[in-house]
Tab-separated table of C-alpha atoms and ligand atoms in Angstrom:
chain	number	residue	atom	x	y	z
A	776	MET	CA	-33.342	-3.428	7.431
A	777	ALA	CA	-31.095	-5.593	5.691
A	778	ASP	CA	-28.807	-3.436	5.163
A	779	ALA	CA	-28.914	-3.194	9.317
A	780	SER	CA	-27.906	-6.943	8.992
A	781	ARG	CA	-24.445	-6.334	6.715
A	782	GLY	CA	-21.683	-6.470	8.311
A	783	VAL	CA	-18.879	-2.870	8.726
A	784	PRO	CA	-15.210	-3.872	7.524
A	785	LEU	CA	-12.754	-2.581	9.878
A	786	LEU	CA	-10.548	-1.524	7.266
A	787	ASP	CA	-11.446	-1.726	2.920
A	788	VAL	CA	-8.017	-0.564	1.346
A	789	ASN	CA	-8.988	-1.190	-2.391
A	790	ARG	CA	-12.480	0.836	-1.833
A	791	ASP	CA	-10.050	3.860	-0.549
A	792	ASN	CA	-7.906	2.968	-3.732
A	793	ARG	CA	-10.382	1.965	-6.631
A	794	PRO	CA	-10.660	6.065	-7.125
A	795	HIS	CA	-7.453	6.360	-7.617
A	796	ARG	CA	-6.724	2.783	-10.198
A	797	GLU	CA	-5.864	4.370	-12.964
A	798	GLU	CA	-3.547	6.881	-11.452
A	799	PHE	CA	-1.483	3.717	-10.399
A	800	ILE	CA	-1.561	2.149	-13.473
A	801	GLU	CA	-0.327	5.417	-15.513
A	802	ALA	CA	2.943	5.894	-12.517
A	803	LEU	CA	3.382	2.855	-12.677
A	804	THR	CA	3.341	2.369	-15.901
A	805	GLU	CA	5.882	4.796	-15.794
A	806	VAL	CA	8.519	3.049	-13.189
A	807	VAL	CA	8.415	-0.712	-15.229
A	808	ASP	CA	9.117	1.337	-18.722
A	809	SER	CA	12.381	3.714	-16.735
A	810	GLY	CA	13.526	0.853	-15.669
A	811	ARG	CA	14.751	2.582	-12.435
A	812	PHE	CA	13.256	0.405	-9.653
A	813	LEU	CA	15.976	1.690	-6.563
A	814	PHE	CA	16.532	5.369	-6.507
A	815	GLY	CA	15.006	6.447	-9.622
A	816	PRO	CA	13.633	10.112	-9.773
A	817	ASP	CA	9.510	9.416	-8.142
A	818	VAL	CA	11.842	8.437	-5.062
A	819	THR	CA	14.124	12.143	-5.251
A	820	ALA	CA	9.979	14.041	-6.320
A	821	LEU	CA	8.494	11.787	-3.783
A	822	GLU	CA	11.239	13.522	-0.668
A	823	ASN	CA	10.613	17.127	-1.875
A	824	GLU	CA	6.997	16.843	-1.890
A	825	ILE	CA	7.357	15.181	1.406
A	826	ALA	CA	9.693	17.838	3.064
A	827	THR	CA	6.935	20.624	1.475
A	828	TYR	CA	4.182	18.825	3.526
A	829	CYS	CA	5.914	19.274	6.368
A	830	GLN	CA	7.144	22.139	6.403
A	831	VAL	CA	11.024	20.681	6.716
A	832	ASP	CA	14.144	21.141	3.564
A	833	ASN	CA	14.871	17.749	4.284
A	834	ALA	CA	13.835	14.178	3.773
A	835	VAL	CA	15.070	11.218	3.652
A	836	GLY	CA	12.929	7.761	1.758
A	837	CYS	CA	13.885	4.316	3.812
A	838	ALA	CA	12.304	1.422	3.037
A	839	SER	CA	10.259	1.304	6.469
A	840	GLY	CA	8.572	2.877	9.228
A	841	SER	CA	10.651	0.975	11.843
A	842	ASP	CA	14.078	1.407	9.893
A	843	ALA	CA	12.696	5.755	9.902
A	844	LEU	CA	12.843	4.871	13.345
A	845	LEU	CA	16.045	3.194	13.532
A	846	LEU	CA	18.191	4.737	11.582
A	847	PRO	CA	18.217	8.264	13.469
A	848	LEU	CA	19.171	6.394	16.557
A	849	MET	CA	22.129	4.765	14.419
A	850	ALA	CA	23.013	8.238	13.337
A	851	LEU	CA	24.172	9.368	16.515
A	852	GLY	CA	25.563	6.929	17.500
A	853	ILE	CA	23.429	5.583	20.755
A	854	GLY	CA	23.882	1.447	21.725
A	855	PRO	CA	24.688	0.363	25.504
A	856	GLY	CA	24.697	1.923	28.385
A	857	ASP	CA	22.648	4.402	27.192
A	858	GLU	CA	18.928	5.574	27.748
A	859	VAL	CA	15.843	6.511	25.923
A	860	ILE	CA	12.421	7.759	26.756
A	861	VAL	CA	10.002	6.649	25.185
A	862	PRO	CA	5.960	5.666	25.360
A	863	SER	CA	5.297	1.558	26.756
A	864	PHE	CA	1.593	1.956	24.610
A	865	THR	CA	2.696	2.550	21.251
A	866	PHE	CA	3.972	-0.693	18.177
A	867	PHE	CA	6.486	-2.089	19.588
A	868	ALA	CA	8.726	-1.243	16.269
A	869	SER	CA	9.255	2.997	18.373
A	870	VAL	CA	10.355	0.394	21.584
A	871	SER	CA	13.033	-2.138	19.278
A	872	CYS	CA	14.689	0.483	17.603
A	873	ILE	CA	16.632	1.111	20.993
A	874	THR	CA	16.703	-2.351	21.982
A	875	ARG	CA	18.183	-3.663	18.572
A	876	LEU	CA	20.967	-0.572	19.735
A	877	GLY	CA	21.562	-2.405	22.391
A	878	ALA	CA	19.923	0.893	24.700
A	879	THR	CA	18.144	0.978	27.704
A	880	PRO	CA	14.066	1.746	26.983
A	881	VAL	CA	12.550	4.056	30.202
A	882	PHE	CA	9.105	3.958	30.072
A	883	ALA	CA	6.950	7.153	30.466
A	884	ASP	CA	2.932	7.494	31.119
A	885	ILE	CA	0.936	8.548	29.116
A	886	CYS	CA	-1.721	11.003	29.437
A	887	PRO	CA	-5.411	9.095	30.005
A	888	ASP	CA	-7.681	12.111	27.625
A	889	THR	CA	-5.366	11.049	24.304
A	890	PHE	CA	-3.040	8.023	25.105
A	891	ASN	CA	-0.066	10.354	24.135
A	892	ILE	CA	2.514	10.249	26.495
A	893	ASP	CA	2.889	12.834	29.346
A	894	PRO	CA	5.396	15.598	28.688
A	895	GLU	CA	5.841	15.541	32.615
A	896	ALA	CA	6.284	11.563	32.964
A	897	ILE	CA	9.663	12.612	30.375
A	898	ARG	CA	10.779	15.113	32.349
A	899	ALA	CA	10.615	12.055	35.917
A	900	ALA	CA	12.169	9.646	33.448
A	901	ILE	CA	15.330	11.956	32.222
A	902	THR	CA	18.388	10.492	34.040
A	903	SER	CA	22.274	11.679	32.763
A	904	ARG	CA	22.626	8.177	30.531
A	905	THR	CA	19.457	9.699	27.932
A	906	ARG	CA	20.380	9.934	25.505
A	907	ALA	CA	17.229	10.640	23.540
A	908	ILE	CA	13.789	11.031	23.300
A	909	ILE	CA	11.099	9.398	22.043
A	910	PRO	CA	7.460	10.926	21.702
A	911	VAL	CA	4.560	9.364	19.475
A	912	HIS	CA	1.915	10.632	17.901
A	913	LEU	CA	-0.592	8.287	19.015
A	914	PHE	CA	-3.659	7.212	16.391
A	915	GLY	CA	-2.997	10.431	14.366
A	916	GLN	CA	-2.036	13.120	17.146
A	917	CYS	CA	0.478	15.041	18.366
A	918	VAL	CA	1.445	15.155	21.618
A	919	GLN	CA	2.517	18.191	23.278
A	920	ILE	CA	4.938	18.292	21.588
A	921	ASP	CA	6.203	22.094	21.924
A	922	ARG	CA	6.266	21.305	25.413
A	923	ILE	CA	8.663	17.787	24.994
A	924	CYS	CA	11.148	19.446	22.829
A	925	GLN	CA	10.878	22.524	26.031
A	926	ILE	CA	12.056	20.074	28.228
A	927	ALA	CA	15.017	17.900	25.935
A	928	GLY	CA	15.734	21.927	24.385
A	929	ASP	CA	16.734	23.309	28.096
A	930	ARG	CA	19.489	19.968	28.468
A	931	ASP	CA	20.227	19.393	24.906
A	932	ILE	CA	18.738	15.547	25.062
A	933	PRO	CA	17.635	15.013	20.800
A	934	VAL	CA	13.943	14.767	20.119
A	935	ILE	CA	13.026	11.871	17.484
A	936	GLU	CA	9.200	12.002	16.534
A	937	ASP	CA	7.648	8.750	16.080
A	938	ALA	CA	4.699	10.689	14.014
A	939	ALA	CA	4.123	6.933	11.705
A	940	GLN	CA	0.315	7.402	12.284
A	941	ALA	CA	0.123	11.265	12.072
A	942	ILE	CA	1.598	12.191	8.748
A	943	GLY	CA	-0.517	15.705	8.088
A	944	ALA	CA	-1.047	16.374	12.320
A	945	ALA	CA	0.426	19.729	13.537
A	946	TYR	CA	0.513	21.524	16.648
A	947	HIS	CA	-0.815	24.828	16.513
A	948	SER	CA	-0.074	24.849	13.212
A	949	ARG	CA	3.261	23.527	13.138
A	950	PRO	CA	3.317	20.134	11.738
A	951	ALA	CA	4.467	16.260	12.860
A	952	GLY	CA	7.781	15.667	11.788
A	953	SER	CA	9.642	19.787	11.977
A	954	TRP	CA	9.704	19.467	15.645
A	955	GLY	CA	12.421	16.957	16.380
A	956	SER	CA	15.480	16.187	15.079
A	957	VAL	CA	14.047	13.900	12.953
A	958	GLY	CA	10.165	13.150	11.922
A	959	CYS	CA	10.205	9.530	11.550
A	960	PHE	CA	7.256	8.216	9.088
A	961	SER	CA	5.843	4.355	8.071
A	962	PHE	CA	3.210	4.004	4.068
A	963	TYR	CA	2.716	0.377	5.362
A	964	PRO	CA	-1.117	0.012	3.774
A	965	THR	CA	-3.282	0.771	6.807
A	966	LYS	CA	-1.471	4.563	7.288
A	967	ASN	CA	-2.438	7.920	6.701
A	968	LEU	CA	-0.289	7.505	3.651
A	969	GLY	CA	-0.320	4.166	2.426
A	970	GLY	CA	1.431	2.292	-0.106
A	971	MET	CA	1.196	-1.109	-1.553
A	972	GLY	CA	3.894	-3.092	0.172
A	973	ASP	CA	6.631	-1.607	3.305
A	974	GLY	CA	7.978	2.062	2.873
A	975	GLY	CA	8.719	4.851	5.251
A	976	MET	CA	10.949	8.536	5.388
A	977	MET	CA	12.218	10.366	7.811
A	978	THR	CA	12.094	14.442	8.060
A	979	ALA	CA	15.116	16.489	9.103
A	980	THR	CA	15.658	20.371	8.941
A	981	ASP	CA	18.707	19.380	10.110
A	982	ALA	CA	21.086	19.333	6.122
A	983	GLY	CA	24.165	17.575	8.323
A	984	THR	CA	21.241	15.618	9.951
A	985	ALA	CA	19.287	14.305	7.060
A	986	ASP	CA	23.496	13.192	5.310
A	987	ARG	CA	23.985	10.850	7.688
A	988	LEU	CA	20.802	9.590	8.026
A	989	ARG	CA	21.102	8.669	4.449
A	990	LEU	CA	25.067	7.489	4.848
A	991	PHE	CA	23.471	5.698	7.363
A	992	ALA	CA	21.008	4.087	4.837
A	993	GLY	CA	23.288	3.293	2.403
A	994	HIS	CA	25.540	0.860	4.413
A	995	GLY	CA	27.887	4.282	5.415
A	996	MET	CA	29.197	3.716	1.725
A	997	ARG	CA	31.023	6.766	0.729
A	998	PRO	CA	32.003	7.152	-2.402
A	999	ARG	CA	31.275	4.243	-3.961
A	1000	TYR	CA	32.248	0.738	-1.681
A	1001	TYR	CA	34.329	3.062	0.809
A	1002	HIS	CA	32.378	2.539	3.958
A	1003	GLN	CA	32.923	5.026	6.792
A	1004	VAL	CA	30.892	3.471	9.351
A	1005	VAL	CA	29.338	0.053	9.414
A	1006	GLY	CA	24.861	0.846	8.011
A	1007	ILE	CA	22.065	-0.657	6.295
A	1008	ASN	CA	20.267	-1.171	3.405
A	1009	SER	CA	17.502	0.220	3.839
A	1010	ARG	CA	16.054	1.972	0.439
A	1011	LEU	CA	12.530	3.311	-0.596
A	1012	ASP	CA	11.893	1.734	-3.657
A	1013	THR	CA	10.567	3.350	-7.022
A	1014	PHE	CA	7.115	1.277	-7.664
A	1015	GLN	CA	7.064	2.491	-3.788
A	1016	ALA	CA	7.516	5.943	-3.806
A	1017	ALA	CA	4.951	6.344	-7.827
A	1018	VAL	CA	2.074	4.872	-6.048
A	1019	LEU	CA	2.980	7.229	-2.930
A	1020	ARG	CA	3.108	10.729	-4.983
A	1021	VAL	CA	-0.693	9.793	-6.605
A	1022	LYS	CA	-1.753	9.028	-2.809
A	1023	LEU	CA	0.015	12.725	-1.256
A	1024	ARG	CA	-2.146	14.636	-3.760
A	1025	HIS	CA	-5.186	13.182	-2.351
A	1026	LEU	CA	-4.061	13.416	1.596
A	1027	SER	CA	-6.291	16.160	2.457
A	1028	ASP	CA	-9.069	15.059	1.264
A	1029	ALA	CA	-8.522	11.276	3.436
A	1030	VAL	CA	-8.072	13.155	6.769
A	1031	GLN	CA	-11.529	15.184	5.678
A	1032	ASP	CA	-13.195	12.816	6.072
A	1033	ARG	CA	-11.400	10.961	7.991
A	1034	GLN	CA	-12.220	14.153	9.869
A	1035	THR	CA	-15.603	13.680	9.013
A	1036	ASN	CA	-15.888	10.542	10.079
A	1037	ALA	CA	-14.596	10.750	13.860
A	1038	GLU	CA	-16.843	14.093	14.446
A	1039	ARG	CA	-19.805	11.827	12.982
A	1040	TYR	CA	-18.993	8.496	15.476
A	1041	SER	CA	-18.506	11.400	18.260
A	1042	ARG	CA	-22.530	12.715	17.202
A	1043	LEU	CA	-24.094	9.350	16.470
A	1044	LEU	CA	-22.387	7.734	19.767
A	1045	LYS	CA	-23.403	10.991	21.722
A	1046	ASP	CA	-27.297	11.021	20.603
A	1047	SER	CA	-28.043	7.029	21.570
A	1048	HIS	CA	-26.557	8.051	25.218
A	1049	LEU	CA	-23.719	5.620	24.902
A	1050	VAL	CA	-22.110	8.773	26.346
A	1051	ALA	CA	-20.687	7.805	29.677
A	1052	ALA	CA	-18.314	6.710	32.233
A	1053	ASP	CA	-19.744	3.225	32.557
A	1054	GLN	CA	-20.174	2.900	29.233
A	1055	VAL	CA	-18.175	4.396	25.993
A	1056	VAL	CA	-15.802	7.564	26.488
A	1057	LEU	CA	-15.119	10.146	23.669
A	1058	PRO	CA	-11.994	9.870	22.072
A	1059	THR	CA	-10.495	13.318	23.324
A	1060	VAL	CA	-8.180	16.295	20.714
A	1061	ASP	CA	-6.037	18.070	22.054
A	1062	PRO	CA	-7.505	22.131	21.174
A	1063	ASN	CA	-3.994	22.470	20.072
A	1064	ALA	CA	-4.224	19.237	17.658
A	1065	PHE	CA	-5.082	18.723	14.417
A	1066	HIS	CA	-6.025	15.142	14.691
A	1067	VAL	CA	-5.845	12.914	11.872
A	1068	TRP	CA	-7.482	10.539	13.297
A	1069	ASN	CA	-5.967	7.257	12.022
A	1070	GLN	CA	-7.342	6.097	15.112
A	1071	TYR	CA	-10.701	6.252	16.653
A	1072	SER	CA	-10.421	5.569	19.861
A	1073	ILE	CA	-13.139	4.737	22.334
A	1074	ARG	CA	-13.008	3.738	26.188
A	1075	VAL	CA	-15.315	0.691	27.076
A	1076	GLY	CA	-15.348	1.096	31.410
A	1077	GLU	CA	-16.281	-1.817	33.764
A	1078	GLY	CA	-13.995	-4.576	32.421
A	1079	ARG	CA	-16.787	-5.095	29.064
A	1080	ARG	CA	-14.275	-3.909	26.407
A	1081	ASP	CA	-13.691	-7.851	25.500
A	1082	ALA	CA	-17.127	-8.223	25.636
A	1083	LEU	CA	-18.337	-5.741	23.734
A	1084	ARG	CA	-15.752	-6.463	20.794
A	1085	ALA	CA	-17.060	-10.115	20.578
A	1086	TYR	CA	-20.399	-9.335	20.375
A	1087	MET	CA	-19.315	-6.437	17.446
A	1088	SER	CA	-17.828	-9.444	16.222
A	1089	GLU	CA	-20.460	-12.015	16.126
A	1090	ARG	CA	-22.343	-9.229	13.529
A	1091	GLY	CA	-19.858	-9.290	11.645
A	1092	ILE	CA	-18.381	-4.928	12.995
A	1093	GLY	CA	-15.282	-5.108	12.574
A	1094	SER	CA	-13.406	-3.137	15.295
A	1095	GLU	CA	-9.427	-3.774	16.844
A	1096	ILE	CA	-7.002	-3.596	19.836
A	1097	TYR	CA	-4.134	-0.925	19.722
A	1098	TYR	CA	-3.082	-2.193	21.636
A	1099	PRO	CA	-3.679	-4.937	24.394
A	1100	VAL	CA	-0.211	-5.336	25.842
A	1101	PRO	CA	1.523	-2.680	26.722
A	1102	MET	CA	5.657	-2.492	26.270
A	1103	HIS	CA	6.448	-2.767	29.832
A	1104	GLN	CA	4.517	-6.602	29.678
A	1105	GLN	CA	6.066	-7.857	26.415
A	1106	GLU	CA	7.866	-11.113	26.728
A	1107	CYS	CA	10.609	-10.206	25.075
A	1108	PHE	CA	11.477	-6.858	27.008
A	1109	THR	CA	10.706	-8.917	30.707
A	1110	HIS	CA	14.719	-8.574	31.178
A	1111	LEU	CA	13.676	-4.791	31.637
A	1112	ASP	CA	13.543	-2.809	34.596
A	1113	PHE	CA	10.786	-0.161	35.106
A	1114	ASP	CA	8.190	0.892	37.618
A	1115	ARG	CA	4.858	-0.834	37.144
A	1116	ASP	CA	3.310	1.386	38.810
A	1117	ALA	CA	4.209	4.914	37.492
A	1118	LEU	CA	2.492	3.860	34.037
A	1119	ALA	CA	-0.803	2.692	35.540
A	1120	GLU	CA	-2.362	5.199	32.438
A	1121	THR	CA	-0.326	3.154	29.977
A	1122	GLU	CA	-2.543	-0.855	31.541
A	1123	ARG	CA	-5.762	0.846	31.812
A	1124	ALA	CA	-5.468	2.193	28.682
A	1125	SER	CA	-4.220	-1.609	26.833
A	1126	GLN	CA	-7.570	-2.660	29.211
A	1127	GLU	CA	-10.068	-0.014	28.277
A	1128	ILE	CA	-8.976	0.834	25.121
A	1129	LEU	CA	-10.910	-0.566	21.422
A	1130	ASN	CA	-10.903	1.035	17.942
A	1131	LEU	CA	-13.814	1.067	15.431
A	1132	PRO	CA	-13.586	1.756	11.328
A	1133	ILE	CA	-12.628	5.019	10.874
A	1134	PHE	CA	-11.127	4.347	6.918
A	1135	PRO	CA	-11.467	7.638	4.466
A	1136	SER	CA	-13.977	4.768	2.205
A	1137	LEU	CA	-16.262	4.612	4.864
A	1138	THR	CA	-20.047	5.721	5.178
A	1139	GLU	CA	-22.387	6.771	6.925
A	1140	ALA	CA	-24.399	3.761	6.973
A	1141	GLU	CA	-21.592	1.324	8.341
A	1142	GLN	CA	-20.581	4.709	10.647
A	1143	SER	CA	-24.635	4.326	11.768
A	1144	ARG	CA	-24.389	-0.010	11.999
A	1145	VAL	CA	-21.804	0.286	14.645
A	1146	VAL	CA	-22.785	2.627	16.783
A	1147	ASP	CA	-26.671	0.512	16.496
A	1148	CYS	CA	-24.184	-2.876	17.292
A	1149	ILE	CA	-22.250	-0.956	20.270
A	1150	SER	CA	-26.330	0.559	21.572
A	1151	GLY	CA	-27.294	-3.005	20.605
A	1152	PHE	CA	-24.420	-4.116	23.128
A	1153	TYR	CA	-26.483	-1.764	26.452
A	1154	ALA	CA	-29.744	-2.406	25.983
A	1155	ALA	CA	-28.672	-6.862	25.804
A	1156	GLY	CA	-26.931	-6.165	28.931
A	1157	ALA	CA	-29.665	-3.356	30.986
A	1158	LYS	CA	-31.719	-6.557	30.255
A	1159	ALA	CA	-29.942	-9.194	31.572
A	1160	ALA	CA	-29.520	-7.747	33.842
A	1161	ALA	CA	-33.285	-6.614	34.411
B	105	LIG	C1	3.010	1.276	11.981
B	105	LIG	C2	3.669	2.052	12.837
B	105	LIG	C3	6.037	2.259	12.982
B	105	LIG	C4	6.655	0.887	12.136
B	105	LIG	O1	6.299	1.266	11.123
B	105	LIG	P1	6.192	-0.016	9.815
B	105	LIG	O2	6.468	1.228	8.414
B	105	LIG	O3	5.157	-0.981	9.859
B	105	LIG	O4	7.740	-0.479	9.913
B	105	LIG	C5	6.109	2.764	13.939
B	105	LIG	N1	5.857	3.195	14.704
B	105	LIG	C6	4.457	3.174	14.713
B	105	LIG	C7	3.759	4.082	15.781
B	105	LIG	C8	3.622	3.030	13.742
B	105	LIG	O5	1.913	2.876	14.189
């Protein structure tokens, strides 16, 4: 009973990292002693390991997931007058990479069951000015990337996969980041492969593409002090690469833990009779997808999401809303022109979604407390109504 009153954190990075502490210290000590804080051997080794993991021939490290999205657009020469199709229901960086270059984001709506961009909405959004498509594998589940690549391929439009939340995910057994011309990854600490700071990686099947990404990430400089193009400074540092190599060795286990946690939530929520259109709607797994569960996202119906979240918060149960304000409703994008009616599912998702704790070392007892708390909320509501 005492246990039931204890809270549950949304995330516990320390608990996830603790078992690997000795490995981290050993790897970091080597970097300290080597003195090679940039372009150290761990960076090249991690690039090769990520390329293998994602079943592509090339991977290029960079400073963040945000840069991993910006650099391919720079390398394509995208700028003013160009359009890039992207979901509005995503993290800001999927869109800011477009506007930073003076290009125009064109928002496509999502599929209500997976929260992922709808291939038909992409098809409808294509114009003669479309220069790229950025599908986002949201929450660790791939978009219908086969259909999207077909729609794009028929028109020779490059696909840049935002796989920031989806390292290790796959569609029809083919990894996220291996379908498009470039795959973009983030090592932000809360991602499935999280570093101890910022970091990012771009995967590419084509060696020429990878070479161009590397050029743009290094000030466009080649050879030294001769600048072919105006690039940026975007490097993955050796410390992060050393940490990430340790974590990559344990990534499959962490993914399995997340999958176990997701199945357990779905079972516990069903057993508590909370699953109904007017209460809790469980996340849907596309049968073609290998879902890596960066987030476990329920929908809360009847406009009660914020009340449930407040109820949970008062009882120390962590949750988060990814994302409360879709990109087309952001203050900084008010000057953009878009069709709000065409983004109805995006707006509904932002009002209904609630993300529950799903980190790998979350315990079964903690998951029961989360579900008990949700039950408590609905029981209290039923009592109040009676
Ligand atoms: C985290 C994230 C990014 C940005 O990654 P950073 O490493 O934080 O710059 C981009 N897109 C999506 C969908 C993300 O979740």
